[in-house]
Structure formats: structure tokens, C-alpha cells
Short mmCIF file of C-alpha atoms in Angstrom, two decimals:
data_model
loop_
_atom_site.label_atom_id
_atom_site.label_comp_id
_atom_site.label_asym_id
_atom_site.label_seq_id
_atom_site.Cartn_x
_atom_site.Cartn_y
_atom_site.Cartn_z
CA MET O 909 111.27 43.83 40.07
CA LEU O 910 108.27 42.92 37.90
CA LYS O 911 104.92 43.07 39.69
CA LYS O 912 101.29 43.98 39.16
CA ILE O 913 101.06 47.44 40.70
CA THR O 914 97.89 47.95 42.71
CA PHE O 915 96.61 50.47 45.23
CA LYS O 916 97.58 48.01 47.98
CA THR O 917 101.13 47.88 46.60
CA ILE O 918 101.49 51.64 47.02
CA SER O 919 99.66 52.01 50.35
CA SER O 920 101.72 49.26 52.01
CA LEU O 921 105.15 50.69 51.12
CA ARG O 922 107.64 51.04 53.97
CA PRO O 923 110.96 52.93 53.96
CA PRO O 924 113.50 50.56 52.34
CA PRO O 925 117.22 50.34 53.22
CA LYS O 926 118.05 51.14 49.59
CA ARG O 927 116.27 52.47 46.50
CA ILE O 928 113.84 49.96 44.98
CA GLU O 929 112.34 49.94 41.49
CA ILE O 930 109.11 48.13 40.58
CA ARG O 931 107.91 47.67 36.97
CA ASP O 932 104.27 47.06 36.18
CA THR O 933 103.09 43.82 34.53
CA VAL O 934 99.77 45.47 33.53
CA LEU O 935 101.16 48.41 31.53
CA LYS O 936 104.50 47.53 29.97
CA GLY O 937 107.14 50.23 30.43
CA PHE O 938 105.37 51.79 33.42
CA GLY O 939 106.69 51.64 36.99
CA PHE O 940 107.92 53.50 40.02
CA ARG O 941 110.94 53.88 42.27
CA TYR O 942 110.79 54.49 46.00
CA TRP O 943 113.26 55.23 48.79
CA GLN O 944 113.54 56.41 52.37
CA SER O 945 112.86 60.13 52.75
CA LYS O 946 115.92 62.19 53.63
CA THR O 947 113.92 64.61 55.78
CA ASP O 948 111.76 62.06 57.62
CA LEU O 949 113.16 58.53 57.97
CA ARG O 950 109.69 57.16 58.68
CA ARG O 951 108.35 58.33 55.31
CA VAL O 952 108.58 56.92 51.80
CA ASP O 953 109.43 59.15 48.84
CA GLY O 954 109.34 58.03 45.26
CA SER O 955 108.46 58.76 41.64
CA TRP O 956 106.48 57.28 38.75
CA PHE O 957 108.26 56.73 35.42
CA ILE O 958 108.04 55.14 32.01
CA THR O 959 110.80 53.60 29.91
CA TYR O 960 110.78 53.50 26.10
CA ARG O 961 113.09 53.17 23.13
CA GLU O 962 113.98 56.07 20.88
CA HIS O 963 116.32 55.51 17.91
CA GLY O 964 117.29 52.18 19.45
CA LYS O 965 118.24 53.72 22.80
CA LEU O 966 116.43 52.94 26.05
CA LYS O 967 115.18 56.12 27.72
CA ARG O 968 113.42 56.94 30.97
CA HIS O 969 110.86 59.69 31.54
CA THR O 970 109.75 60.70 35.05
CA ILE O 971 106.03 61.37 35.38
CA GLY O 972 106.07 62.81 38.89
CA SER O 973 106.28 61.96 42.57
CA LEU O 974 104.23 59.28 44.31
CA ALA O 975 102.84 61.99 46.58
CA CYS O 976 101.40 64.03 43.70
CA PHE O 977 99.91 61.28 41.52
CA ASP O 978 97.86 58.33 42.66
CA LEU O 979 98.06 55.04 40.73
CA ALA O 980 95.17 55.76 38.36
CA GLU O 981 96.47 59.23 37.54
CA ALA O 982 100.01 57.96 36.97
CA ARG O 983 98.79 55.18 34.64
CA ASP O 984 96.74 57.71 32.65
CA GLN O 985 99.80 59.94 32.37
CA ALA O 986 101.88 56.98 31.23
CA ARG O 987 99.35 56.02 28.51
CA GLU O 988 99.33 59.61 27.23
CA LYS O 989 103.14 59.60 27.06
CA PHE O 990 103.16 56.27 25.17
CA GLN O 991 100.60 57.66 22.69
CA LYS O 992 102.86 60.66 22.03
CA ILE O 993 105.85 58.39 21.53
CA GLY O 994 103.82 56.23 19.11
CA LYS O 995 103.03 59.33 17.04
CA GLY O 996 106.69 60.31 16.95
CA GLU O 997 106.22 63.30 19.23
CA THR O 998 108.90 64.48 21.66
CA LEU O 999 108.01 64.19 25.31
CA ASP O 1000 107.93 67.23 27.54
CA LYS O 1001 110.98 67.98 29.64
CA PRO O 1002 111.11 65.30 32.37
CA MET O 1003 110.08 66.35 35.82
CA PRO O 1004 112.59 66.03 38.68
CA GLU O 1005 112.64 62.82 40.68
CA GLN O 1006 111.16 64.60 43.72
CA GLU O 1007 108.79 67.51 43.45
CA SER O 1008 109.21 70.17 46.09
CA GLY O 1009 106.70 69.85 48.86
CA PRO O 1010 104.46 67.05 50.10
CA GLY O 1011 101.49 66.18 47.94
CA THR O 1012 99.27 64.32 50.39
CA VAL O 1013 97.95 65.00 53.87
CA SER O 1014 99.92 62.09 55.35
CA ALA O 1015 103.13 63.54 53.90
CA LEU O 1016 102.31 67.08 55.03
CA ILE O 1017 101.68 66.28 58.73
CA PRO O 1018 105.25 65.15 59.67
CA GLU O 1019 106.81 68.02 57.72
CA PHE O 1020 104.44 70.50 59.38
CA GLU O 1021 105.38 69.10 62.79
CA LYS O 1022 109.12 69.25 62.07
CA ARG O 1023 109.38 72.65 60.37
CA TYR O 1024 106.62 74.59 62.15
CA LEU O 1025 105.32 73.02 65.35
CA GLN O 1026 108.70 72.09 66.85
CA GLU O 1027 109.92 75.65 66.38
CA LYS O 1028 106.80 77.60 67.33
CA TRP O 1029 104.53 75.39 69.41
CA LYS O 1030 104.78 74.26 73.03
CA GLU O 1031 103.29 70.81 72.51
CA PRO O 1032 104.09 69.83 68.91
CA GLY O 1033 103.56 66.13 69.53
CA LYS O 1034 100.05 66.74 70.87
CA VAL O 1035 98.97 68.64 67.75
CA LYS O 1036 100.55 66.04 65.47
CA ARG O 1037 98.80 63.18 67.28
CA THR O 1038 95.47 65.00 66.96
CA LEU O 1039 95.94 65.38 63.21
CA GLU O 1040 97.09 61.79 62.71
CA ARG O 1041 94.27 60.34 64.81
CA GLU O 1042 91.43 62.39 63.29
CA LEU O 1043 92.63 62.84 59.71
CA ILE O 1044 94.55 59.62 59.04
CA ASP O 1045 93.38 56.91 61.43
CA ASN O 1046 89.67 57.77 61.66
CA LYS O 1047 87.46 57.22 58.63
CA PRO O 1048 87.11 58.71 56.12
CA SER O 1049 90.91 58.79 56.02
CA TRP O 1050 92.75 61.63 54.31
CA LYS O 1051 95.96 59.60 54.20
CA ASN O 1052 96.33 59.60 50.40
CA ARG O 1053 94.27 62.72 49.71
CA PRO O 1054 96.19 65.46 47.87
CA ILE O 1055 96.27 68.55 50.09
CA LYS O 1056 95.07 70.71 47.20
CA ASP O 1057 91.87 68.64 46.99
CA ILE O 1058 90.75 69.07 50.61
CA THR O 1059 87.58 71.20 50.77
CA LYS O 1060 85.61 73.01 53.46
CA GLY O 1061 83.07 70.22 53.20
CA ASP O 1062 85.75 67.65 54.07
CA ILE O 1063 86.72 69.65 57.15
CA HIS O 1064 83.10 70.14 58.24
CA ALA O 1065 82.52 66.38 57.95
CA LYS O 1066 85.38 65.69 60.39
CA LEU O 1067 84.20 68.38 62.82
CA ASP O 1068 80.55 67.28 62.65
CA ARG O 1069 81.49 63.69 63.51
CA LEU O 1070 83.21 64.82 66.71
CA LYS O 1071 80.45 67.25 67.62
CA ASP O 1072 77.74 64.62 67.05
CA ASP O 1073 79.64 62.32 69.44
CA GLY O 1074 79.45 64.99 72.13
CA LYS O 1075 83.08 66.05 71.65
CA GLY O 1076 82.60 69.72 70.83
CA TYR O 1077 85.79 70.84 72.56
CA ALA O 1078 87.79 68.15 70.72
CA ALA O 1079 86.28 69.45 67.47
CA ASN O 1080 87.50 72.96 68.34
CA ARG O 1081 91.01 71.66 68.98
CA LEU O 1082 90.97 69.75 65.68
CA LEU O 1083 89.90 72.87 63.78
CA GLU O 1084 92.75 74.84 65.37
CA ALA O 1085 95.25 72.15 64.31
CA ILE O 1086 93.88 71.99 60.75
CA ARG O 1087 94.01 75.78 60.45
CA LEU O 1088 97.64 75.82 61.53
CA MET O 1089 98.57 73.03 59.13
CA PHE O 1090 96.97 74.64 56.08
CA LYS O 1091 98.33 78.06 57.06
CA TYR O 1092 101.78 76.45 56.92
CA ALA O 1093 100.99 74.89 53.51
CA VAL O 1094 99.99 78.32 52.15
CA GLN O 1095 103.15 79.95 53.54
CA ARG O 1096 105.29 77.26 51.87
CA GLY O 1097 103.50 77.72 48.55
CA TYR O 1098 102.03 74.20 48.45
CA ILE O 1099 98.49 75.56 48.07
CA GLU O 1100 97.16 79.02 47.20
CA SER O 1101 94.52 79.31 49.93
CA SER O 1102 93.47 77.45 53.06
CA PRO O 1103 90.18 75.51 53.03
CA ALA O 1104 89.96 76.06 56.81
CA GLU O 1105 89.58 79.83 56.55
CA GLY O 1106 86.12 81.13 57.41
CA ILE O 1107 85.06 78.03 59.37
CA ASP O 1108 83.65 78.87 62.80
CA LYS O 1109 84.38 76.84 65.91
CA PRO O 1110 81.91 73.95 66.23
CA ARG O 1111 81.23 74.78 69.86
CA LYS O 1112 81.17 78.03 71.78
CA GLU O 1113 83.56 77.78 74.69
CA LYS O 1114 82.95 79.25 78.10
CA PRO O 1115 85.58 79.56 80.85
CA ARG O 1116 85.18 76.62 83.23
CA ARG O 1117 84.72 77.33 86.92
CA ARG O 1118 84.56 73.76 88.17
CA VAL O 1119 86.23 73.27 91.57
CA LEU O 1120 86.01 69.96 93.43
CA ASP O 1121 84.60 70.08 96.98
CA ASP O 1122 85.89 68.01 99.91
CA SER O 1123 83.67 64.98 99.31
CA GLU O 1124 84.57 64.94 95.62
CA LEU O 1125 88.28 65.23 96.38
CA LYS O 1126 88.08 62.28 98.76
CA ALA O 1127 86.19 60.16 96.22
CA ILE O 1128 88.35 61.05 93.22
CA TRP O 1129 91.60 60.48 95.15
CA GLY O 1130 90.49 56.93 95.90
CA ALA O 1131 89.64 56.45 92.21
CA PHE O 1132 93.12 57.70 91.25
CA HIS O 1133 94.67 55.17 93.60
CA ASN O 1134 92.72 52.34 91.97
CA LEU O 1135 93.71 53.46 88.45
CA GLY O 1136 97.30 52.45 89.12
CA TYR O 1137 100.34 53.47 87.09
CA PRO O 1138 100.64 55.59 85.00
CA TYR O 1139 97.37 57.56 85.22
CA GLY O 1140 96.72 57.19 88.95
CA PRO O 1141 99.94 58.84 90.18
CA PHE O 1142 99.76 61.26 87.25
CA PHE O 1143 96.41 62.68 88.41
CA GLN O 1144 97.52 62.66 92.04
CA LEU O 1145 100.59 64.75 91.21
CA LEU O 1146 98.51 67.12 89.09
CA LEU O 1147 96.44 67.88 92.17
CA LEU O 1148 99.39 68.08 94.57
CA THR O 1149 101.49 70.37 92.35
CA GLY O 1150 98.83 72.34 90.46
CA GLN O 1151 100.79 72.08 87.21
CA ARG O 1152 99.57 71.68 83.61
CA GLU O 1153 98.75 68.23 82.21
CA GLY O 1154 101.14 68.51 79.26
CA GLU O 1155 104.05 69.64 81.40
CA LEU O 1156 103.60 66.82 83.92
CA ALA O 1157 103.01 64.22 81.20
CA GLY O 1158 106.36 65.10 79.63
CA VAL O 1159 108.38 65.07 82.85
CA THR O 1160 111.65 63.15 82.61
CA TRP O 1161 113.59 61.62 85.48
CA ASP O 1162 116.45 64.07 85.08
CA GLU O 1163 114.04 66.96 85.78
CA ILE O 1164 113.44 65.62 89.30
CA ASP O 1165 116.06 66.69 91.84
CA PHE O 1166 115.58 64.05 94.54
CA ASP O 1167 118.13 65.64 96.87
CA ALA O 1168 116.46 69.06 96.78
CA ALA O 1169 112.91 67.62 96.49
CA GLN O 1170 112.26 69.81 93.48
CA TRP O 1171 110.96 69.46 89.92
CA ASN O 1172 112.80 71.66 87.41
CA ILE O 1173 110.94 72.27 84.13
CA PRO O 1174 113.12 73.79 81.38
CA ALA O 1175 111.83 76.91 79.61
CA GLU O 1176 111.22 75.11 76.31
CA ARG O 1177 108.66 72.87 78.02
CA THR O 1178 106.58 75.57 79.69
CA LYS O 1179 103.70 77.58 78.27
CA SER O 1180 105.22 80.80 79.64
CA ASP O 1181 108.67 80.24 78.07
CA ARG O 1182 110.25 80.48 81.53
CA ALA O 1183 112.09 77.77 83.43
CA HIS O 1184 109.95 76.74 86.37
CA LYS O 1185 111.00 75.22 89.71
CA ILE O 1186 108.32 73.37 91.68
CA PRO O 1187 109.19 72.41 95.29
CA LEU O 1188 107.83 68.93 95.98
CA SER O 1189 106.08 68.05 99.22
CA SER O 1190 107.04 64.83 101.00
CA TRP O 1191 103.80 63.31 99.71
CA ALA O 1192 104.66 64.20 96.11
CA MET O 1193 108.16 62.79 96.59
CA ASP O 1194 106.69 59.54 97.93
CA ILE O 1195 104.62 59.22 94.76
CA PHE O 1196 107.64 59.82 92.50
CA ASN O 1197 109.67 57.29 94.48
CA SER O 1198 106.92 54.68 94.24
CA MET O 1199 106.82 54.63 90.44
CA PRO O 1200 108.72 52.12 88.26
CA ARG O 1201 111.94 53.39 86.73
CA MET O 1202 113.89 51.83 83.88
CA SER O 1203 117.35 53.12 83.01
CA SER O 1204 116.65 53.03 79.26
CA ILE O 1205 113.51 55.21 79.49
CA ASP O 1206 113.65 58.96 80.15
CA TYR O 1207 109.96 59.64 80.79
CA VAL O 1208 108.43 59.23 84.23
CA PHE O 1209 104.97 58.48 82.83
CA VAL O 1210 105.43 56.03 79.97
CA GLY O 1211 102.68 55.39 77.44
CA ARG O 1212 101.40 51.83 77.45
CA GLY O 1213 101.58 51.58 73.67
CA SER O 1214 105.15 52.89 73.38
CA THR O 1215 108.14 53.32 75.69
CA SER O 1216 109.55 56.09 73.51
CA ARG O 1217 106.93 58.72 74.30
CA PRO O 1218 105.00 59.96 77.34
CA ILE O 1219 101.40 59.20 78.20
CA SER O 1220 98.43 60.76 76.45
CA GLY O 1221 94.71 59.98 76.44
CA PHE O 1222 94.11 61.79 79.73
CA ASN O 1223 90.39 62.25 79.08
CA ARG O 1224 89.71 58.53 78.71
CA ALA O 1225 91.50 57.79 81.98
CA ALA O 1226 89.72 60.73 83.64
CA GLU O 1227 86.35 59.31 82.57
CA ARG O 1228 87.18 55.98 84.24
CA ALA O 1229 88.08 57.84 87.43
CA ARG O 1230 84.92 59.96 87.24
CA LEU O 1231 82.68 56.91 86.90
CA ALA O 1232 84.47 55.12 89.74
CA ALA O 1233 84.18 58.17 92.03
CA ARG O 1234 80.58 58.83 90.92
CA ILE O 1235 81.09 62.57 90.51
CA GLU O 1236 79.69 64.77 87.75
CA ASP O 1237 81.44 66.74 85.02
CA TRP O 1238 85.09 66.37 85.96
CA ARG O 1239 88.10 67.04 83.69
CA PRO O 1240 91.85 66.86 84.35
CA HIS O 1241 92.36 70.64 84.15
CA ASP O 1242 89.86 71.07 86.98
CA LEU O 1243 92.56 69.75 89.32
CA ARG O 1244 94.76 72.76 88.57
CA ARG O 1245 91.84 75.14 89.18
CA THR O 1246 90.95 73.31 92.38
CA ALA O 1247 94.53 73.55 93.67
CA ARG O 1248 94.65 77.29 92.89
CA THR O 1249 91.35 77.86 94.68
CA ARG O 1250 92.42 75.85 97.73
CA PHE O 1251 95.66 77.86 97.99
CA GLY O 1252 93.49 80.86 98.77
CA GLU O 1253 91.47 78.82 101.24
CA ILE O 1254 94.56 77.84 103.27
CA GLY O 1255 95.92 81.40 103.33
CA THR O 1256 98.52 81.37 100.55
CA PRO O 1257 99.17 84.94 99.30
CA PRO O 1258 97.73 85.35 95.75
CA HIS O 1259 101.07 86.24 94.14
CA ILE O 1260 102.68 83.10 95.60
CA ALA O 1261 99.82 80.94 94.37
CA GLU O 1262 100.24 82.43 90.88
CA LEU O 1263 103.97 81.75 90.96
CA VAL O 1264 103.36 78.12 91.94
CA LEU O 1265 101.16 77.74 88.85
CA ASN O 1266 103.77 79.58 86.73
CA HIS O 1267 101.27 82.13 85.52
CA THR O 1268 102.78 85.10 83.70
CA VAL O 1269 103.78 87.97 85.95
CA LYS O 1270 102.98 91.34 84.41
CA GLY O 1271 104.06 94.93 84.86
CA LEU O 1272 107.04 96.21 86.82
CA GLN O 1273 107.17 93.12 89.02
CA ALA O 1274 108.10 91.04 85.98
CA VAL O 1275 110.96 93.44 85.17
CA TYR O 1276 112.41 94.21 88.58
CA ASP O 1277 111.53 91.36 90.92
CA ARG O 1278 113.97 88.53 90.12
CA TYR O 1279 113.53 86.68 93.43
CA GLU O 1280 112.28 83.12 92.80
CA TYR O 1281 110.22 82.75 96.02
CA THR O 1282 111.28 79.10 96.30
CA LYS O 1283 110.89 79.05 100.09
CA GLU O 1284 107.42 80.61 99.90
CA LYS O 1285 106.31 78.22 97.15
CA ARG O 1286 107.51 75.26 99.20
CA GLU O 1287 105.56 76.45 102.23
CA ALA O 1288 102.41 76.80 100.09
CA LEU O 1289 102.74 73.34 98.53
CA ASP O 1290 103.59 71.65 101.84
CA LYS O 1291 100.57 73.28 103.48
CA TRP O 1292 98.35 72.22 100.58
CA ALA O 1293 99.61 68.62 100.81
CA VAL O 1294 98.75 68.47 104.52
CA HIS O 1295 95.32 69.98 103.87
CA LEU O 1296 94.63 67.58 101.00
CA LYS O 1297 95.71 64.57 103.07
CA ALA O 1298 93.30 65.64 105.82
CA ILE O 1299 90.48 65.79 103.26
CA THR O 1300 91.26 62.46 101.58
CA GLU O 1301 91.68 60.64 104.91
CA GLY O 1302 88.60 62.24 106.45
CA LYS O 1303 90.49 63.84 109.32
CA GLN O 1304 89.39 67.09 110.93
CA ASN O 1305 91.25 69.99 112.55
CA VAL O 1306 94.62 68.99 111.12
CA VAL O 1307 97.25 71.68 111.69
CA ALA O 1308 99.39 72.38 108.60
CA LEU O 1309 103.14 71.87 108.90
CA ARG O 1310 105.24 75.00 109.01
#
């Protein structure tokens, strides 16, 4: 295919069903091939090349991969090669069609997620989405930036933007993700050193102690109800079960045992690396039963932008609930802390409360005590549901079910 090759031509490429070759109308003999990546079907791989005649025979010389050379660099390389050919010089040994390793940030992120995060991280999709949103989608975009060209100044610019917007904690999470990604790139030999090393966290973090009081619980529960699906029932179940946001967001229908009224989280989805069974109160079961369910979708809480992945964007939904309830400084994780605090208030033994939250058990108890305390956890969660209902409905002196 003959075509004027421009930056837009390259940036708009999509994985083709078969290999495609485009020859430039600006610089005769210059062009590129591209194809669907074998390791990531959503990514395009390709290479720049030139064609020329030597002793009457048509020859091809590969300049390098699309990921390692932008259009201007590839054209410059092509002109240099043509000058050598014009002088009768022999070209260097051709480079392979695909260089090992991704050249740009946009190519590195999916590989990093596949080869590192999925094997070593509890929430690989969350880290990947953070990197894609902040480094690719938000300006200035690093989409076509070679990873070897990213500097500390580039990283600081991204972090400063978040911090200036009042998102210091988000800036800390972004720095952690960038550090991990460039650590991976160093380990794979793509770069010699990480530009993220030596950069301090943008914001000093202090352990939060925020616990919602009765009036706040009543107000925020009403706000959750008005949010509707998916965020309303999501926040309600966070409070009723005391579980982590990421673990509840990723719940699938097959993890819910409706006969036993129990939520079974597999070990690979928990922060502690242990399978976790959460008895569900009748109130929690009513919420699960009230939600829409489609046979073709596994997730209970489906993202509005895609039916193939669970919900995200908890903080934006939480802000809407906060404004509606007119309470100060509330975050989703505060629900887990509030539930744990209220367990103590209603008389739940501390070790049972910790088991409900799936906190790591240490010492000899972790080695020798293999009892799951399912009955005791159910009693604690049932009692908490009754207590919470009394608060949200404004009732007094309600006796917990036994």
C-alpha cells in the first residue's frame, strides 16, 4: 500500500487480522510493516524498513521496530542508509524484525501487567489502570515516549499535577506504580537504571482513624440507597461485611453460596493469600438478591463503561455520597474501620472481629488453630447487621438476634 506516512498514520494503527505493509510516498523506498502482537492481542508490533536495488536485485533492510524509532527518527535512518547505498557502501547487518523488549511506555505497561503484576500483585488491574490513566490518557501523554527517555523531571511533573489538585494520596499511589514498572524494566534489561529511584512520596501519610458515628451512618446509608446500582449496594455491603473495597469490587456470582448464605473469596483474590469465607446476614443476602444478574456476566458489580470488568472509581462515587449526606472527610475504607470498631462496641471478641476482616493471624495460633470460626463469625455479622439497621432506621433499644 502506497501512502503518505504521518504521525497520525502511526498513532492510529490497530491490530490487523494479517500483516500489512505501507510504503511512503514522501521518501521513496521507505516504509513499515505492522501486525498483531503475539504476546498481547490488543497491541500492534511492527518494523521500519527500506528497499533498494543492488546489482539489479531488489533488497530489503530493516531499520528497527516501530516501538524503538518514531517517524522522524526512522526517516533520518532511512536517508542515512540511502546515502551509504549511493556511495557504494555496504549496509550494516540488518536488525531483526522485532527487537526484544518494548520501546515505549504504552508498550511496556501491558507487558509489565502480564509478566509481573499478574504473578506478584493482588490487584494487577488496579495498578495497570492507574498507569494508563495518569501516564497515557492524561496530558502530557507518555504514550509514544521511549522508556529510556523518561526522566525524574517527567515523573515529578505527573506527581505535582495530582498534588496540586489536592490528590496527594493518589500521587503516592502513582509513584508506587511507576517505581514498580521501572524496576521491572531494569530487571528485564530494557533500561540500565530507574528514573523513579530517589523520588520521595509527594505526601506524608498518616494512619487514618476516621470512624462514622450514628448520625453519620444514618445519613450515609440513605445516600448509598439513592446512589443506586452499582455503587449504592457496593458501599452498603462494604459496611455490612467489613471487607476490602478491591475484594468486594471483584466478587463474582459463583463466589456467592446462596444456599449457605456465604461469600467465598479464593486465596488468589485476598491480600492475605488465604481463602476467606464471609457468612452473610439476611440483610446482606437481600442486597445481593436485589441486584441485576445477567447470565453472560460473571461480576456482581459491573462497570458502567464495560461489562467485561468490575467497577472502579470508588472515590468519585464516595464523594457524591458524602455531599448528599453532608458529612465531612469520608472515604470508602472508613467503612471497614467503622465496622471493626462497632464489632467491639456490640461485644464481639477481638479475635473473631479480626477473623471477619481476614487480618493475618500471627504466632502459634496461626500454626496450630485450624478451626475456621464460621459460626462465631456469623453471629458477629448478624449482630452487627441488626445493630446497623437500628441505627439507620432510628430505632432504640433493639435487641440483637442470637
